[in-house]
XYZ file of C-alpha atoms in Angstrom:
773
model
C 17.202 17.295 4.589
C 14.338 19.554 6.202
C 15.436 21.676 8.677
C 13.692 23.110 11.990
C 12.462 26.585 9.585
C 11.598 24.410 7.544
C 9.153 22.068 8.877
C 8.279 25.838 10.393
C 7.315 26.717 7.499
C 5.416 23.215 6.127
C 3.299 23.955 9.237
C 2.394 27.958 8.661
C 1.499 27.050 5.077
C -1.471 23.807 6.483
C -2.784 25.222 8.201
C -3.052 28.986 6.988
C -4.571 25.856 4.417
C -6.814 23.919 6.781
C -8.217 27.173 8.966
C -8.835 28.301 5.065
C -10.134 24.323 4.510
C -12.321 24.629 7.320
C -13.990 28.052 6.918
C -14.992 28.386 3.578
C -16.982 25.235 4.765
C -18.696 26.979 7.071
C -20.522 29.804 5.121
C -21.043 27.380 2.133
C -22.866 25.200 4.988
C -25.149 27.337 4.889
C -26.088 28.590 2.283
C -29.923 27.418 0.771
C -28.253 26.165 -3.594
C -25.526 24.363 -1.495
C -27.802 22.638 0.737
C -27.988 18.605 -1.321
C -24.624 18.936 -2.077
C -23.778 19.012 2.180
C -26.713 17.202 2.802
C -27.550 14.906 0.874
C -28.166 12.419 3.001
C -31.614 13.594 4.225
C -33.065 14.398 1.517
C -31.907 10.445 0.126
C -33.643 9.844 3.481
C -36.119 12.132 2.766
C -36.168 13.911 6.119
C -35.289 17.184 4.078
C -36.550 19.901 1.945
C -34.495 22.217 -0.437
C -34.503 24.932 0.579
C -34.668 26.621 -2.594
C -37.721 25.930 -3.502
C -39.902 28.975 -0.356
C -38.943 31.960 0.745
C -37.938 35.480 -1.449
C -35.789 35.292 -4.643
C -32.310 35.830 -3.274
C -33.335 33.619 -0.160
C -33.093 30.889 -1.307
C -29.259 31.054 -2.887
C -27.893 33.111 0.117
C -28.090 32.644 4.065
C -29.620 36.391 4.536
C -30.130 35.531 8.825
C -26.353 36.791 9.882
C -26.839 34.931 13.224
C -26.118 31.413 11.525
C -22.785 32.747 10.901
C -21.449 33.459 14.512
C -22.691 29.932 14.757
C -19.956 29.649 12.369
C -17.862 25.664 14.106
C -21.308 25.015 15.118
C -21.020 21.809 12.718
C -17.939 20.289 15.270
C -19.986 19.338 18.021
C -22.532 18.174 16.342
C -21.107 15.669 15.269
C -20.359 14.544 17.553
C -23.774 14.972 19.770
C -24.530 10.983 18.099
C -24.704 8.779 20.316
C -23.074 5.190 18.286
C -25.769 3.121 18.965
C -27.817 5.978 17.299
C -25.320 6.129 14.554
C -25.205 2.849 13.205
C -29.242 3.199 12.560
C -28.555 5.752 11.455
C -25.305 4.633 9.138
C -24.396 1.433 9.332
C -22.326 -0.754 11.182
C -20.063 -0.289 8.299
C -19.412 3.703 8.949
C -19.822 3.347 13.426
C -16.537 0.642 13.170
C -14.747 2.942 10.041
C -14.465 5.739 13.396
C -13.151 3.783 16.059
C -10.260 3.404 13.707
C -9.651 6.702 14.748
C -10.584 6.261 18.060
C -8.183 3.582 17.569
C -5.568 5.141 16.827
C -6.428 8.588 18.810
C -6.471 5.450 22.359
C -2.305 3.798 21.433
C -0.937 7.202 20.742
C -1.889 9.966 22.714
C -0.702 7.526 24.930
C 2.410 6.447 24.127
C 3.597 10.066 22.863
C 2.952 10.786 27.047
C 5.589 8.027 27.507
C 7.914 9.312 24.872
C 8.385 12.524 24.677
C 8.369 12.458 28.358
C 11.257 9.562 28.463
C 12.482 9.476 25.815
C 12.992 13.141 24.121
C 15.119 13.950 27.406
C 17.665 11.187 26.565
C 17.894 11.813 23.097
C 18.806 15.878 22.981
C 21.382 15.131 26.602
C 23.689 13.133 23.353
C 26.081 14.317 21.355
C 26.372 11.700 18.439
C 25.140 14.207 15.595
C 27.137 16.331 17.098
C 29.883 13.141 16.126
C 28.759 11.815 12.668
C 29.242 15.735 11.281
C 32.336 15.036 11.276
C 31.571 12.194 9.419
C 29.953 14.358 6.589
C 26.351 12.848 7.889
C 24.302 15.312 7.389
C 21.667 16.516 9.639
C 19.153 19.436 11.500
C 19.240 20.792 14.848
C 15.180 18.967 15.265
C 17.230 15.746 14.765
C 18.922 16.131 18.095
C 14.739 14.637 18.755
C 15.356 11.420 18.017
C 17.966 8.109 18.175
C 20.568 9.201 15.847
C 21.778 11.570 18.521
C 22.496 8.602 20.035
C 25.896 7.928 20.751
C 27.182 4.307 19.067
C 27.681 1.839 22.175
C 25.799 4.571 24.409
C 23.670 2.582 27.171
C 20.848 5.508 26.520
C 20.154 2.614 24.022
C 18.428 0.591 27.192
C 15.836 3.360 27.422
C 14.303 3.072 24.034
C 14.277 -1.103 23.785
C 12.118 0.201 27.306
C 9.470 1.455 25.502
C 9.964 0.052 23.013
C 7.661 -2.537 24.981
C 5.924 -0.588 26.798
C 4.693 0.590 22.463
C 4.295 -3.125 22.159
C 2.302 -3.759 24.839
C 0.713 -0.838 24.837
C -1.128 -0.780 21.564
C -1.811 -5.134 21.501
C -4.319 -4.277 24.958
C -6.022 -1.115 22.710
C -5.897 -3.635 20.130
C -7.683 -7.487 21.481
C -10.652 -5.118 23.321
C -11.112 -3.315 20.531
C -10.941 -6.554 18.647
C -13.584 -7.658 21.807
C -15.820 -4.846 21.040
C -16.061 -4.620 17.238
C -16.969 -9.225 16.914
C -19.643 -8.491 19.838
C -21.353 -5.015 18.037
C -21.255 -7.362 14.703
C -23.060 -10.883 16.446
C -25.364 -8.100 17.757
C -25.406 -6.184 14.464
C -25.993 -9.748 12.875
C -29.140 -10.362 15.903
C -30.805 -7.098 15.812
C -30.950 -6.362 11.706
C -34.410 -7.071 9.946
C -34.864 -9.667 7.587
C -32.860 -9.375 4.458
C -32.448 -12.103 1.426
C -28.587 -12.534 1.861
C -29.357 -13.854 5.671
C -30.986 -16.862 3.723
C -28.567 -17.405 0.722
C -25.303 -19.200 -0.693
C -24.136 -18.427 -3.358
C -22.791 -21.053 -5.385
C -20.305 -21.375 -8.184
C -17.763 -23.639 -10.706
C -21.662 -25.964 -10.956
C -20.754 -28.733 -12.925
C -22.231 -29.924 -16.500
C -24.731 -32.082 -17.030
C -26.220 -33.012 -20.865
C -29.828 -34.150 -19.054
C -29.977 -30.843 -17.606
C -30.452 -26.641 -17.590
C -28.442 -25.171 -14.479
C -30.914 -23.948 -13.579
C -32.487 -27.564 -13.305
C -29.448 -29.216 -11.673
C -29.202 -26.061 -8.523
C -32.621 -27.702 -8.000
C -31.911 -31.460 -7.952
C -28.673 -30.670 -6.262
C -30.066 -29.132 -3.149
C -33.546 -31.423 -2.811
C -30.974 -33.907 -2.064
C -28.492 -32.628 -0.723
C -30.586 -30.239 1.690
C -34.041 -31.234 1.303
C -35.897 -30.031 4.256
C -34.206 -26.534 4.292
C -33.834 -25.387 0.495
C -36.362 -23.215 -1.260
C -35.588 -21.610 -3.958
C -33.196 -20.345 -6.009
C -31.934 -17.630 -8.675
C -29.392 -18.371 -11.954
C -26.593 -16.143 -12.650
C -27.320 -15.277 -16.497
C -25.056 -13.022 -18.083
C -26.245 -10.330 -19.258
C -23.859 -7.406 -19.187
C -24.228 -6.830 -22.678
C -28.112 -5.985 -21.685
C -27.704 -4.475 -19.336
C -25.283 -1.285 -21.325
C -28.068 -0.485 -23.732
C -31.100 -1.052 -20.658
C -28.091 1.684 -19.808
C -28.444 4.096 -23.052
C -32.206 3.184 -22.707
C -32.721 5.762 -19.447
C -29.951 8.117 -21.401
C -31.984 8.188 -24.362
C -35.239 9.769 -22.181
C -33.848 11.841 -19.857
C -32.479 13.695 -22.570
C -36.441 12.116 -24.247
C -37.837 14.560 -20.555
C -35.564 17.590 -21.103
C -36.854 18.117 -24.532
C -40.131 17.517 -23.774
C -40.155 19.873 -21.084
C -37.740 22.934 -23.254
C -40.468 22.673 -25.889
C -43.782 21.866 -23.564
C -42.409 25.991 -22.336
C -41.711 27.597 -25.927
C -44.372 25.931 -28.036
C -43.348 28.534 -30.770
C -40.686 26.918 -31.984
C -39.853 22.652 -31.453
C -36.403 21.856 -30.386
C -33.890 20.883 -32.598
C -29.395 18.639 -32.105
C -27.152 18.107 -34.634
C -26.589 14.137 -34.029
C -22.233 14.233 -34.330
C -20.355 14.207 -30.629
C -21.452 16.017 -28.462
C -23.742 18.300 -30.498
C -21.526 20.011 -31.625
C -21.591 18.090 -35.743
C -24.247 16.269 -38.066
C -27.013 16.554 -39.302
C -29.556 18.460 -37.663
C -32.991 16.670 -36.403
C -35.617 17.284 -34.429
C -34.677 16.082 -31.144
C -37.564 14.983 -29.328
C -38.321 12.559 -32.989
C -34.360 11.215 -33.094
C -34.918 10.256 -29.180
C -38.248 8.257 -29.613
C -37.118 6.694 -32.888
C -33.725 6.269 -30.855
C -35.675 5.014 -27.665
C -37.880 2.500 -30.302
C -34.836 0.815 -31.659
C -33.176 -0.044 -27.957
C -36.625 -1.395 -27.093
C -36.277 -3.553 -29.456
C -32.290 -4.308 -29.142
C -33.373 -4.411 -25.890
C -35.901 -7.529 -26.198
C -34.503 -9.505 -28.333
C -31.379 -9.117 -25.948
C -33.683 -10.462 -23.620
C -34.582 -13.131 -25.440
C -31.718 -14.140 -26.998
C -30.797 -15.077 -23.247
C -34.111 -16.569 -22.684
C -33.626 -18.936 -25.229
C -29.564 -19.511 -24.785
C -27.906 -21.730 -22.799
C -24.276 -19.937 -23.239
C -25.733 -17.198 -21.220
C -26.843 -19.768 -18.178
C -23.444 -19.208 -16.131
C -22.756 -22.371 -13.707
C -23.311 -20.202 -10.892
C -27.133 -19.591 -8.583
C -27.992 -17.646 -5.910
C -29.797 -20.551 -3.773
C -31.945 -19.881 -1.154
C -33.108 -21.941 2.405
C -35.864 -22.059 4.817
C -34.488 -20.602 7.396
C -30.772 -19.131 7.474
C -29.338 -22.414 10.264
C -30.371 -24.275 6.850
C -28.508 -20.952 5.325
C -25.646 -21.214 7.228
C -25.129 -25.158 7.990
C -24.718 -24.561 3.559
C -22.873 -21.463 3.110
C -20.084 -23.185 6.227
C -20.259 -26.186 4.747
C -18.030 -28.718 1.340
C -20.892 -29.789 0.243
C -18.569 -32.597 -2.793
C -15.831 -34.653 -2.128
C -13.999 -33.167 -5.048
C -13.568 -29.654 -2.647
C -13.880 -27.092 -6.872
C -17.124 -28.163 -7.867
C -20.585 -27.085 -5.926
C -19.273 -23.839 -3.947
C -20.413 -22.059 -1.866
C -20.812 -19.347 -0.171
C -22.515 -16.439 1.733
C -23.961 -14.291 -1.253
C -23.626 -10.698 -0.637
C -26.157 -8.544 0.227
C -28.738 -7.121 -3.246
C -26.782 -3.840 -3.324
C -23.251 -5.614 -2.727
C -23.319 -7.562 -5.763
C -21.426 -6.488 -8.524
C -22.894 -8.212 -11.214
C -20.647 -7.629 -14.246
C -17.877 -10.500 -12.243
C -20.706 -13.081 -11.507
C -20.744 -13.198 -16.039
C -16.877 -14.527 -15.864
C -16.776 -18.282 -15.735
C -14.741 -20.044 -12.274
C -12.157 -21.054 -14.362
C -10.809 -18.367 -15.294
C -10.527 -16.538 -12.414
C -7.322 -18.333 -10.917
C -6.070 -17.108 -14.563
C -7.107 -13.292 -13.969
C -5.681 -12.885 -10.664
C -2.156 -14.250 -11.710
C -2.055 -11.715 -14.426
C -2.397 -8.620 -11.805
C 0.076 -9.951 -9.302
C 2.403 -10.169 -11.915
C 1.016 -6.783 -13.519
C 1.006 -5.247 -9.307
C 4.548 -6.217 -9.189
C 5.655 -4.475 -11.646
C 4.132 -1.358 -11.115
C 4.865 -1.593 -6.936
C 8.213 -1.608 -9.067
C 8.752 1.025 -10.839
C 6.817 3.333 -9.145
C 9.985 3.738 -7.616
C 11.956 5.718 -10.580
C 8.757 9.117 -8.767
C 10.026 8.070 -5.552
C 12.949 8.390 -6.987
C 12.420 12.049 -7.997
C 9.908 13.107 -5.294
C 12.868 12.218 -3.220
C 15.751 14.567 -5.781
C 13.371 17.225 -4.489
C 13.358 17.674 -0.786
C 18.009 17.815 -1.334
C 18.894 20.750 -2.680
C 22.263 19.629 -3.562
C 20.494 17.223 -6.038
C 18.524 20.355 -7.211
C 21.658 22.287 -8.096
C 22.787 18.777 -9.661
C 20.561 18.377 -12.042
C 20.351 22.734 -13.086
C 22.506 24.098 -12.030
C 20.965 27.548 -13.115
C 18.263 28.017 -10.730
C 21.562 27.289 -7.459
C 20.661 31.596 -7.366
C 17.113 30.784 -7.015
C 16.506 28.242 -5.112
C 19.594 29.764 -2.732
C 16.851 32.662 -1.395
C 16.193 31.140 2.551
C 11.592 31.510 1.913
C 11.933 29.771 -1.821
C 13.841 26.775 0.357
C 12.391 25.884 2.797
C 9.625 25.993 0.647
C 10.963 23.303 -1.400
C 12.198 20.933 1.505
C 9.437 21.476 3.898
C 6.100 21.122 1.363
C 7.271 20.205 -1.766
C 8.434 16.394 -1.591
C 5.347 15.944 0.132
C 2.956 17.558 -2.527
C 4.952 15.915 -5.447
C 4.250 12.406 -4.069
C 0.571 13.298 -2.861
C 0.211 13.919 -6.580
C 1.683 11.015 -7.654
C -0.622 8.830 -6.260
C -4.100 10.709 -7.805
C -4.732 8.091 -10.377
C -3.448 4.776 -7.708
C -6.793 3.935 -6.264
C -8.507 3.788 -9.601
C -5.744 1.422 -11.207
C -5.811 -0.410 -8.341
C -9.789 -0.721 -8.542
C -9.997 -1.829 -11.978
C -6.995 -4.223 -11.407
C -9.446 -5.862 -8.319
C -12.979 -5.649 -10.539
C -10.648 -7.970 -13.380
C -9.224 -10.365 -11.281
C -12.903 -10.922 -10.839
C -14.477 -10.767 -7.127
C -18.607 -10.949 -6.995
C -18.824 -7.958 -4.374
C -18.282 -4.312 -4.102
C -17.183 -5.236 -0.933
C -14.720 -7.776 -2.029
C -13.261 -5.525 -4.485
C -12.552 -2.750 -2.188
C -10.899 -4.963 -0.157
C -8.647 -6.516 -2.260
C -8.386 -2.777 -3.329
C -7.214 -1.837 0.065
C -4.987 -4.639 0.820
C -3.262 -3.364 -2.934
C -3.105 -0.247 -2.139
C -1.722 -1.263 1.889
C 0.664 -3.537 0.434
C 1.936 -0.185 -2.768
C 2.277 2.729 0.337
C 4.761 -0.397 2.402
C 6.569 -0.312 0.192
C 7.356 3.044 -1.556
C 6.208 5.739 -0.280
C 7.758 3.448 2.778
C 10.312 1.532 2.919
C 10.922 4.471 -1.169
C 11.223 6.970 0.712
C 13.508 5.781 3.115
C 15.589 4.696 0.789
C 15.979 6.428 -1.912
C 15.824 9.235 0.389
C 18.646 8.255 2.670
C 20.709 7.637 -0.596
C 20.408 11.627 -1.502
C 20.891 12.681 1.381
C 23.620 10.985 2.517
C 25.059 10.962 -0.989
C 28.221 12.337 -0.023
C 29.027 10.314 3.031
C 28.332 7.922 -0.061
C 30.744 8.112 -2.076
C 33.957 9.722 0.417
C 33.249 6.506 3.071
C 33.777 2.703 2.328
C 31.770 0.146 1.438
C 32.167 -1.290 4.953
C 31.194 1.976 6.494
C 27.476 2.099 4.115
C 25.214 0.278 6.782
C 26.495 2.376 10.010
C 25.579 5.956 7.617
C 21.870 4.198 6.009
C 20.956 2.650 11.250
C 21.412 7.358 10.959
C 20.072 8.029 8.581
C 16.010 6.254 9.216
C 15.982 8.288 11.720
C 15.606 11.896 9.457
C 13.504 11.559 7.116
C 10.661 11.518 10.845
C 11.192 15.278 8.946
C 9.454 13.971 5.447
C 7.141 12.308 6.434
C 6.061 15.263 9.186
C 5.906 17.301 6.545
C 3.672 14.617 3.891
C 1.153 13.883 6.906
C 0.869 17.647 7.357
C 0.092 18.871 3.537
C -2.068 14.620 3.350
C -3.161 14.724 6.927
C -4.195 18.066 7.927
C -4.650 20.409 4.450
C -6.020 17.478 2.814
C -8.461 15.849 6.281
C -9.917 19.287 5.666
C -10.727 19.794 1.579
C -12.664 15.851 2.445
C -15.095 18.334 4.206
C -15.050 21.386 2.391
C -16.348 17.734 -1.323
C -14.824 21.032 -3.467
C -14.994 18.681 -6.152
C -18.160 17.797 -5.226
C -19.174 21.419 -4.430
C -18.029 22.808 -8.555
C -19.352 18.849 -10.123
C -23.068 19.639 -8.894
C -23.208 23.429 -9.504
C -21.624 22.070 -13.269
C -23.856 19.758 -13.963
C -26.906 21.499 -12.238
C -26.060 24.950 -14.604
C -26.081 22.497 -17.948
C -26.893 18.916 -17.683
C -29.974 18.840 -15.385
C -32.394 18.793 -17.227
C -34.996 17.262 -14.439
C -35.326 16.350 -10.825
C -33.953 12.967 -11.161
C -31.363 14.979 -13.236
C -30.549 16.785 -9.783
C -30.970 14.014 -7.676
C -27.695 11.787 -10.031
C -25.754 15.040 -10.104
C -26.707 15.336 -5.800
C -23.255 12.384 -6.036
C -22.836 11.735 -1.864
C -20.480 9.017 -2.284
C -19.213 7.863 0.302
C -16.918 5.764 3.257
C -14.043 4.475 0.478
C -12.612 2.455 2.237
C -10.287 1.330 -0.770
C -8.783 4.481 -0.427
C -9.374 6.053 3.225
C -8.129 2.640 5.377
C -4.543 2.102 3.552
C -4.076 5.728 4.549
C -4.696 5.303 7.462
C -3.292 2.514 8.211
C 0.131 4.803 6.709
C -0.474 7.109 9.661
C -0.023 3.518 12.169
C 2.570 2.734 10.414
C 4.712 6.280 10.873
C 3.528 6.700 14.618
C 4.409 3.026 15.447
C 8.147 2.847 13.706
C 8.889 6.039 14.668
C 8.160 5.878 18.116
C 10.853 4.793 19.629
C 12.933 5.980 16.811
C 11.515 9.648 16.468
C 9.313 10.934 18.552
C 9.196 14.238 17.187
C 6.267 12.773 14.814
C 3.641 11.985 16.385
C 1.779 14.724 18.053
C 1.545 15.277 14.075
C 0.022 12.163 13.882
C -2.692 13.240 16.717
C -3.660 15.691 15.324
C -4.716 13.791 12.457
C -6.308 11.519 14.440
C -8.381 14.034 16.611
C -9.030 15.535 12.767
C -9.605 13.088 10.407
C -12.817 11.759 13.368
C -14.684 14.698 13.416
C -14.508 15.972 10.036
C -15.609 11.754 8.442
C -17.856 11.819 11.508
C -19.952 14.722 9.995
C -19.690 13.858 6.756
C -21.181 9.339 8.008
C -23.685 11.373 9.335
C -24.840 14.566 6.805
C -22.835 12.618 3.160
C -22.154 9.729 2.365
C -24.474 6.679 1.752
C -23.054 3.348 1.961
C -23.482 0.599 -1.121
C -24.036 -1.487 0.869
C -23.301 -2.840 4.424
C -20.983 -5.829 4.892
C -21.437 -6.138 9.368
C -18.040 -4.125 9.693
C -16.648 -7.055 7.601
C -12.859 -5.476 7.092
C -11.755 -5.371 10.265
C -9.978 -8.632 10.462
C -7.722 -6.648 7.497
C -7.145 -3.877 9.873
C -6.200 -5.663 12.828
C -3.467 -7.705 10.876
C -1.875 -4.344 9.366
C -1.644 -2.329 12.819
C 0.302 -5.481 13.855
C 1.872 -5.858 11.698
C 2.855 -2.046 11.263
C 4.446 -2.669 15.265
C 6.078 -6.025 14.037
C 7.443 -3.353 11.081
C 8.808 -0.763 13.698
C 10.204 -4.032 15.992
C 12.428 -4.843 13.044
C 13.105 -1.771 12.407
C 14.513 -1.069 15.074
C 16.189 -4.496 15.744
C 18.515 -2.822 12.438
C 18.716 0.300 13.757
C 19.975 -1.039 17.204
C 22.018 -2.862 15.103
C 24.103 -0.189 13.263
C 24.579 1.523 16.704
C 27.193 -1.334 18.045
C 24.389 -2.916 20.361
C 24.348 -6.430 18.611
C 23.061 -7.406 22.789
C 20.325 -6.661 22.719
C 19.320 -8.052 19.551
C 17.548 -11.093 21.757
C 15.276 -8.584 23.525
C 13.384 -7.087 20.262
C 13.667 -10.266 18.831
C 11.761 -12.114 21.654
C 9.047 -8.726 20.891
C 8.662 -10.059 18.165
C 7.547 -13.509 18.279
C 5.316 -12.368 21.296
C 3.890 -9.934 18.966
C 2.789 -12.422 16.453
C 2.061 -15.019 19.420
C -1.097 -12.034 19.871
C -1.678 -11.656 15.950
C -2.347 -15.993 15.876
C -4.208 -14.981 19.492
C -6.892 -12.907 18.597
C -7.293 -14.356 14.913
C -8.050 -17.367 16.158
C -10.225 -15.868 18.929
C -12.509 -13.186 17.015
C -11.468 -13.498 13.405
C -14.966 -16.144 13.228
C -17.240 -13.967 13.915
C -16.766 -12.534 10.666
C -16.161 -15.284 8.229
C -18.606 -18.114 9.836
C -22.750 -16.975 11.411
C -22.710 -18.737 14.095
C -24.967 -21.979 13.774
C -26.759 -20.676 17.538
C -27.027 -16.920 16.440
C -29.255 -17.999 12.666
C -31.834 -20.521 14.929
C -32.195 -18.314 17.382
C -33.236 -15.262 15.232
C -35.546 -18.424 13.686
C -37.645 -19.641 16.002
C -38.117 -15.370 17.255
C -39.896 -14.745 13.327
C -41.386 -18.422 13.489
C -43.413 -17.215 16.655
C -44.066 -13.363 15.773
C -44.029 -14.069 12.320
C -45.913 -17.953 11.220
C -47.244 -16.557 8.325
C -44.228 -14.848 6.363
C -44.040 -15.455 3.408
C -40.160 -16.218 2.714
C -40.961 -17.459 -0.927
C -41.698 -14.189 -1.853
C -39.729 -12.402 0.074
C -36.768 -13.612 -1.249
C -38.724 -14.891 -5.016
C -37.204 -11.345 -7.393
C -34.025 -10.427 -4.765
C -31.175 -11.157 -7.093
C -32.654 -11.068 -10.176
C -30.240 -8.957 -11.724
C -31.454 -5.785 -11.767
C -32.476 -5.434 -15.229
C -34.679 -7.309 -15.661
C -36.658 -5.553 -13.381
C -36.737 -2.596 -15.100
C -40.004 -0.583 -14.761
C -38.957 1.713 -17.508
C -39.796 -1.083 -20.508
C -43.372 -1.907 -21.523
C -42.992 -4.909 -22.491
C -43.182 -8.162 -21.074
C -39.434 -9.010 -18.692
C -38.957 -12.779 -20.842
C -36.293 -13.814 -18.553
C -38.056 -11.792 -14.901
C -40.972 -14.259 -16.035
C -38.237 -17.724 -16.706
C -36.974 -17.990 -13.585
C -40.540 -17.715 -11.598
C -41.480 -20.450 -13.445
C -38.386 -22.947 -14.142
C -39.044 -23.555 -10.494
C -42.398 -24.450 -10.639
C -42.403 -28.555 -12.596
C -38.986 -29.246 -13.041
C -39.369 -33.292 -13.948
C -35.404 -34.942 -14.355
C -34.305 -35.335 -17.512
C -31.417 -37.936 -16.091
C -31.126 -41.214 -16.983
C -29.303 -42.506 -13.706
C -30.673 -41.932 -10.273
C -27.584 -42.582 -7.901
C -27.433 -38.437 -7.493
C -31.094 -37.548 -8.032
C -32.702 -39.850 -6.099
C -35.440 -37.541 -5.190
C -38.412 -35.456 -6.689
C -38.787 -32.496 -6.842
C -39.770 -31.385 -4.262
C -41.600 -27.316 -4.821
C -43.301 -28.770 -8.014
C -44.325 -32.385 -5.453
C -44.485 -34.334 -8.570
C -42.052 -37.044 -8.780
C -39.834 -37.823 -11.882
C -40.660 -40.189 -14.089
C -37.509 -42.480 -14.234
C -37.917 -43.369 -10.925
C -40.126 -45.850 -8.610
C -42.689 -45.883 -6.873
C -40.963 -46.640 -3.114
C -38.949 -43.683 -3.244
C -41.685 -40.608 -4.233
C -41.744 -40.079 -0.393
C -38.392 -39.393 0.958
C -40.295 -39.643 5.319
C -42.028 -42.375 4.377
C -44.671 -43.085 7.649
C -43.395 -45.188 10.099
C-alpha cells in the first residue's frame, strides 16, 4: 500500500526525470548534427537544409551561439502558435483531430476536478470510515482519507457522490456532443476542400466470382459497364506480388551497397574494396565487393524479370479483387455504399484507401480466408489477455511489501529501509508494468496484419481496439482485483466469505495510489521522454556512423515516425477511464491526469509540427472509436460506483445510478445515429457539388490518366529497373479491347464501352445503350 510519502518520492523521481528529459531536449535540438532528428518534417517538405553543410567545422556540429540557449523553452509557445487550420494544411486532419483528444481531456477533467475537490474532498476527509475499518484489519494510508473509502457504511454523505456523478456524466456528455459535432463538421469540410485524390473516385471490389469464360479483369470491366454504365471509367486488378516485392526490396539493398563501394573506391583508387560473403561480412570467401554486388544485382534483375513475366502470364497471380475507378465522385459514392448483387457475399465494394494507405501484402489474401483468420486471432487474443494476468499478479506482489517478504524473507532487512520501501511501493510496480507492456503493441499489430485488413489505417484502428480492451481487462481491472487481493490478504484470511465483497468494496478505491504512480511514470516522465526521442536519436547517429553510405541512406536514417494511433490512442483512453472512474471515488487522482493531458498536448503538438510524418490521411475516420471508448469509460465508472455503493449499504441509491447508465447508453446511440454516418459514408450531395465545381473549372482534365496507374502495386512502377515493365504494360492495355468470351448474354448484355467494340456474342440491336428517340 503506497503511502503519501511513497507517492511523494515517486513524484519527485518522475518530476526530476521529466525536467531532465525536457532540458536535454532543449539543448540537443539546438545542435546542428541533431537537426535531422528533431526537425525531419521540414526536411521532407524541402523547407529546411542541413546546417552541417555550411559554416566552420566546429559550428557544423555544435551551436556556438550562446544566446540561443537562453530561450531553450521557446519550443513550447512555438508549438502552440500555429492555428488549427494551418496545422491541418501542414500535417493533415488526422493529426489535428488526434490533438483534440488531449484538449477534450482538459475540457472534461479541469471542471470535474474543481467540482470534486470543492464538494467530495471535504465530505470524504471529515468522515471516519477508515478508522472503523482498521478495526477489521483493512489496510489503508492517510491519502485514502480523501477517497470514498473514508465514508462510513450507510452514511447519508454518499448522496453527494451520486449528485457529483450526475454532474460528471452530464458535463462529459455535453463536451463529447460538441466535439463530435465539431469533428464531423471538420471532416466534411476537409473532404469538400481537399484536392483531387485517387481514392475519391475509386472503390475496392473484392470476392469477384470466378468465371470459366473470362479473366478477372474482363469480368470486372463487363460487370461495371453493365451496372454502372454512365460512371465506370477504368480498373486495376490486384496481383499477388508479395514474392516480387521481396526481390525488389533485396535488389534496392544491393544497389545501395554497390553505391557505397563505388564511392569508397572513387575516393581511393589505389585499392579496390573487398568483402566477405558470409553472415554480416564476418566470415566466408573474400571477394571484390563491386564485382560481387554487380553480379548479384544482375541475378536479381533476371529473377525480377522472370517473376514479373510469371505474374503477367499466370492467371492464378490475379486475385479476385480490383480497384475500380469512376468518372465522378458521385458514381464512386453510389457504388461504394450500395449492394451490387442479390448475393451479398459477392462483388463486395467499399471505399478504396488512398494509395499510400494500402497495405499491399494483405490484398493477396483470398477473401474466403479472412473469416477463418479472424477467428484464429480472436482465440489467440483471448488467451494472450488471460495469461497476461500472471505478470499483472507479479507486479501487484511487488507493490506489497508483505508479499515480497513472504517470497524472499532474506530481503526483509533491506526493504524495510524507509527510502527503499518507498521506492518499491511508489515507483517500482509502475515501472515493472510499463516494461511488461513494451512489446504488446508490436504483437497486436502482427495479429492485425494476419487478420487481413487492406489498409494501414484499418490495421492501426484494429490494433488500437485490441490494445484498449487489453488495457481495460489487465491494466485496469487486473490491477484492481489482484491489488486488492494482495493488500487485503490478511483481512481475507481472517474473515468469513460473506464479508469479502465488503472488503473489496473498500479496497477498490484504495488502488488509486497505484494508478497515481503509474500516471506519473507513464504520463509525466514518459511524455517528456517522447519529445527527447532518445531511441531515434541514438539509432540515427549509429546509422550515420556505421551504415550511412549515401545521401539516400541519410534520408532513410532520418526516420521521423508517425503518431502511432495503435499505441497512443489506447493509452489516452486509459487516462479517460481512470479519471472518470476515480473522479467520484478518489478525486486525488485528477490533478495528476490534468498535468498529463496538458503536457501531452504541448509535446505532441510540437512533434506533429516538426517531427511526425503521417503515412496516410484517413480524414479522422478513427473519431467514432475515440468517442465510443470515452462513453464506455463513463458507463464503467457508473457501474463500478453502483457496485461500490452497494457494499456501503446504500442500496437505495441503485435506481438513480441505473437511470444514469440508461441515459448514457441513449446518448451514445443518439451520437452514433446523428454523426457517425459522416465518418463511414460520403454524402452524395457533397460529392455532386465537388464534381460540378471541377467540371466547371477544369473541363479538359484527363481523369483517366490521373487514375490509370494510381493503384498499381509499387513494385510494378519501380523506376530502378531497366527492363520493360511487363505487368504495367499489360495492365494499361487490358482495357483497350476486351471482347466478351461469354456464351450467355444474361449477365453481360452490353459491349465494352472502353473499347467501343461490340462483343461478338451480342446481336446488333444492343450495340447502342441509349437509342435515339
